[in-house]
Short mmCIF file of C-alpha atoms in Angstrom, two decimals:
data_model
loop_
_atom_site.label_atom_id
_atom_site.label_comp_id
_atom_site.label_asym_id
_atom_site.label_seq_id
_atom_site.Cartn_x
_atom_site.Cartn_y
_atom_site.Cartn_z
CA SER A 1 102.26 61.51 108.04
CA TYR A 2 102.83 64.26 110.51
CA GLU A 3 99.72 65.90 112.01
CA LEU A 4 98.92 68.93 114.10
CA THR A 5 95.80 68.65 116.26
CA GLN A 6 93.63 71.62 117.24
CA PRO A 7 90.22 71.81 118.95
CA PRO A 8 87.49 72.50 116.46
CA SER A 9 86.02 75.33 118.39
CA VAL A 10 86.59 77.71 121.34
CA SER A 11 84.16 80.14 122.75
CA VAL A 12 84.78 83.14 125.02
CA SER A 13 82.97 86.26 126.10
CA PRO A 14 84.37 89.69 125.19
CA GLY A 15 87.15 90.81 127.53
CA GLN A 16 87.99 87.23 128.59
CA THR A 17 91.08 85.23 127.59
CA ALA A 18 90.97 82.69 124.78
CA ARG A 19 93.44 79.85 124.62
CA ILE A 20 93.81 77.78 121.49
CA THR A 21 96.03 74.71 121.58
CA CYS A 22 97.90 72.78 118.91
CA SER A 23 99.55 69.43 119.53
CA GLY A 24 102.09 67.59 117.48
CA ASP A 25 104.99 65.17 118.15
CA ALA A 26 107.60 67.31 116.39
CA LEU A 27 106.73 70.57 118.14
CA PRO A 28 109.51 70.18 120.80
CA LYS A 29 111.96 70.33 117.87
CA GLN A 30 110.12 72.63 115.38
CA TYR A 31 108.77 76.11 115.68
CA ALA A 32 105.05 76.72 115.42
CA TYR A 33 103.27 79.56 113.61
CA TRP A 34 99.74 80.87 113.94
CA TYR A 35 97.38 82.40 111.37
CA GLN A 36 94.10 84.19 111.73
CA GLN A 37 91.54 83.83 108.89
CA LYS A 38 88.38 85.87 108.83
CA PRO A 39 85.45 84.91 106.58
CA GLY A 40 86.18 85.66 102.93
CA GLN A 41 89.72 86.79 103.62
CA ALA A 42 93.22 85.35 103.22
CA PRO A 43 95.04 84.08 106.36
CA VAL A 44 97.18 86.51 108.26
CA LEU A 45 100.28 85.57 110.31
CA VAL A 46 99.74 86.47 113.99
CA ILE A 47 102.56 84.56 115.73
CA TYR A 48 105.83 83.16 114.42
CA LYS A 49 108.61 81.08 116.01
CA ASP A 50 106.25 80.02 118.82
CA SER A 51 105.94 83.38 120.51
CA GLU A 52 107.07 86.24 118.28
CA ARG A 53 104.52 88.77 117.19
CA PRO A 54 104.76 90.42 113.73
CA SER A 55 104.61 94.15 113.53
CA GLY A 56 101.00 95.39 113.39
CA ILE A 57 99.59 92.48 115.39
CA PRO A 58 97.96 93.66 118.65
CA GLU A 59 99.77 92.90 121.92
CA ARG A 60 96.78 90.84 123.12
CA PHE A 61 97.95 88.03 120.83
CA SER A 62 100.71 85.86 122.36
CA GLY A 63 102.13 82.36 121.91
CA SER A 64 103.80 79.82 124.09
CA SER A 65 105.20 76.32 123.87
CA SER A 66 105.46 73.40 126.24
CA GLY A 67 106.56 69.99 125.13
CA THR A 68 104.35 68.72 122.29
CA THR A 69 101.78 71.55 122.65
CA VAL A 70 101.80 75.16 121.56
CA THR A 71 99.18 77.65 122.64
CA LEU A 72 97.84 80.82 121.13
CA THR A 73 96.50 83.14 123.82
CA ILE A 74 94.29 86.14 123.06
CA SER A 75 93.94 88.33 126.11
CA GLY A 76 90.99 90.70 126.41
CA VAL A 77 89.21 89.18 123.46
CA GLN A 78 87.38 91.60 121.19
CA ALA A 79 84.52 90.92 118.78
CA GLU A 80 86.87 91.53 115.88
CA ASP A 81 88.98 88.49 116.97
CA GLU A 82 86.22 86.08 115.91
CA ALA A 83 87.86 84.02 113.20
CA ASP A 84 89.37 80.70 112.35
CA TYR A 85 92.88 80.14 113.69
CA TYR A 86 95.40 77.69 112.25
CA CYS A 87 98.70 76.51 113.59
CA GLN A 88 101.49 75.48 111.23
CA SER A 89 104.86 73.72 111.60
CA ALA A 90 107.23 71.65 109.55
CA ASP A 91 107.96 67.98 109.38
CA SER A 92 111.65 67.58 108.71
CA SER A 93 111.86 63.80 109.06
CA GLY A 94 112.08 63.26 105.31
CA THR A 95 114.49 64.39 102.58
CA TYR A 96 112.73 67.75 102.36
CA PRO A 97 110.59 69.59 104.85
CA ASN A 98 106.82 69.13 104.66
CA TRP A 99 104.87 72.16 105.82
CA VAL A 100 101.83 71.12 107.90
CA PHE A 101 98.77 72.98 109.02
CA GLY A 102 96.51 72.05 111.92
CA GLY A 103 92.80 71.53 111.17
CA GLY A 104 91.81 74.99 112.43
CA THR A 105 89.89 76.30 115.42
CA LYS A 106 86.83 78.49 115.12
CA LEU A 107 86.95 81.19 117.78
CA THR A 108 83.48 82.43 118.67
CA VAL A 109 83.10 85.61 120.70
CA LEU A 110 79.89 85.24 122.64
CA GLU B 1 105.22 96.91 100.81
CA VAL B 2 105.62 93.20 100.13
CA GLN B 3 102.61 92.13 98.15
CA LEU B 4 101.40 89.04 96.31
CA VAL B 5 98.60 89.52 93.74
CA GLN B 6 96.84 86.48 92.33
CA SER B 7 94.92 86.08 89.13
CA GLY B 8 91.15 86.17 89.00
CA ALA B 9 88.50 83.57 89.68
CA GLU B 10 88.12 80.76 87.17
CA VAL B 11 85.21 78.51 86.13
CA LYS B 12 86.24 75.38 84.26
CA LYS B 13 84.81 72.07 83.11
CA PRO B 14 86.15 68.68 84.24
CA GLY B 15 89.05 67.63 82.04
CA GLU B 16 90.11 71.19 81.13
CA SER B 17 93.59 72.58 81.93
CA LEU B 18 94.25 75.65 83.99
CA LYS B 19 97.17 77.84 85.09
CA ILE B 20 96.74 80.44 87.77
CA SER B 21 99.33 83.05 88.78
CA CYS B 22 100.81 84.87 91.69
CA LYS B 23 102.80 88.07 91.09
CA GLY B 24 105.22 89.29 93.81
CA SER B 25 106.28 92.88 94.39
CA GLY B 26 108.10 94.97 96.98
CA TYR B 27 110.91 92.49 97.58
CA SER B 28 113.52 90.38 95.85
CA PHE B 29 111.33 87.78 94.19
CA THR B 30 114.24 85.43 93.49
CA SER B 31 115.36 85.29 97.15
CA TYR B 32 112.30 83.78 98.84
CA TRP B 33 110.28 80.57 98.32
CA ILE B 34 106.65 80.86 97.11
CA GLY B 35 104.22 78.35 98.47
CA TRP B 36 100.74 77.32 97.31
CA VAL B 37 97.93 76.35 99.76
CA ARG B 38 94.56 74.87 99.00
CA GLN B 39 91.39 75.58 100.94
CA MET B 40 88.38 73.47 99.95
CA PRO B 41 84.98 74.94 100.65
CA GLY B 42 84.34 75.07 104.45
CA LYS B 43 87.63 73.28 105.15
CA GLY B 44 91.12 73.99 106.43
CA LEU B 45 94.45 74.89 104.89
CA GLU B 46 96.53 72.37 103.00
CA TRP B 47 100.09 72.98 101.87
CA MET B 48 100.57 71.92 98.21
CA GLY B 49 104.04 72.79 97.36
CA ILE B 50 106.75 75.49 97.07
CA ILE B 51 109.13 76.88 94.56
CA TYR B 52 112.32 78.95 94.81
CA PRO B 53 112.16 81.35 91.85
CA GLY B 54 115.88 81.90 91.95
CA ASP B 55 116.61 78.45 90.55
CA SER B 56 113.12 76.92 90.16
CA ASP B 57 113.81 74.30 92.83
CA THR B 58 110.35 72.88 93.50
CA ARG B 59 109.01 70.60 96.21
CA TYR B 60 105.54 69.07 96.52
CA SER B 61 103.47 67.79 99.39
CA PRO B 62 103.12 63.99 98.96
CA SER B 63 99.33 64.63 98.72
CA PHE B 64 99.72 66.79 95.67
CA GLN B 65 102.72 65.29 93.94
CA GLY B 66 101.72 64.44 90.37
CA GLN B 67 98.43 66.27 90.63
CA VAL B 68 99.61 69.79 89.96
CA THR B 69 102.66 71.61 88.56
CA ILE B 70 104.33 74.56 90.18
CA SER B 71 106.54 76.91 88.11
CA ALA B 72 107.88 80.44 88.12
CA ASP B 73 109.01 83.09 85.69
CA LYS B 74 111.53 85.22 87.61
CA SER B 75 111.76 87.77 84.75
CA ILE B 76 108.19 88.88 85.63
CA SER B 77 108.23 87.96 89.32
CA THR B 78 105.36 85.47 88.87
CA ALA B 79 104.71 82.03 90.20
CA TYR B 80 102.22 79.59 88.73
CA LEU B 81 100.05 76.61 89.71
CA GLN B 82 98.68 74.51 86.97
CA TRP B 83 96.46 71.48 86.28
CA SER B 84 96.51 69.47 83.07
CA SER B 85 93.08 67.86 83.64
CA LEU B 86 90.78 69.35 86.31
CA LYS B 87 88.38 67.38 88.44
CA ALA B 88 85.35 68.52 90.30
CA SER B 89 87.31 67.83 93.51
CA ASP B 90 89.78 70.57 92.56
CA THR B 91 87.09 73.13 93.34
CA ALA B 92 88.65 75.31 96.05
CA MET B 93 90.33 78.57 96.95
CA TYR B 94 94.04 78.58 96.17
CA TYR B 95 96.39 80.90 97.98
CA CYS B 96 100.02 81.68 97.31
CA ALA B 97 102.32 83.04 100.04
CA ARG B 98 105.92 83.99 100.52
CA VAL B 99 107.56 81.26 102.56
CA THR B 100 110.52 81.38 104.90
CA ALA B 101 109.69 78.86 107.61
CA TRP B 102 106.27 80.54 107.79
CA PHE B 103 103.82 81.82 105.21
CA ASP B 104 103.68 85.61 105.03
CA PRO B 105 102.32 87.57 103.34
CA TRP B 106 99.52 85.77 101.50
CA GLY B 107 97.93 86.57 98.23
CA GLN B 108 94.22 87.37 98.09
CA GLY B 109 93.37 83.94 96.75
CA THR B 110 92.08 82.53 93.47
CA LEU B 111 88.76 80.69 93.49
CA VAL B 112 88.68 77.80 91.06
CA THR B 113 85.35 76.20 90.34
CA VAL B 114 85.18 73.03 88.34
CA SER B 115 81.67 71.97 87.21
CA SER B 116 80.08 70.44 84.24
#
């Protein structure tokens, strides 16, 4: 089955840049999406179609894609950005698409 | 404002049945897929399945096929996730979300606890 691979954890100091990667064989052909989940809350979409930012999401959140890896970049990290981040894509190799989530990355702001 | 509101937390015993709900508002409920996502305690997100309320076309993740049933009542803009016989391993938070190719917005989640 199709998998998306993320690092379990990333740590940065306030004001620095955090980069969270997500790898998957189908990513050159499928868009990736990113979600932020804070403790006790539902996930929130922060990036769609690899690099588009929904309205209301701060400009410090950006996304990029290169080959089989997509990256969520948070510039000028703030304490409020501490959360779990999940990538998501779709596996369209079967009759119907299967939506797939990465295992999640815990971002710690030191 | 597009909003999904889920039913409240449930505590059940193994072997019992359960149906939880997700009510959409602020958009055309019949024009978008609704997806269900499981999050077990301390774990990540798992896609379970989706339904198109317009015609009830339903698709399941292979991991959840046969384990749950997804349905919808478009007359009241509500989607459902149900179990016929719960197991302790079904203990989790369950989220619904409006799905295009991405999941947005999400409901607030329904915590299901299965314990004897």
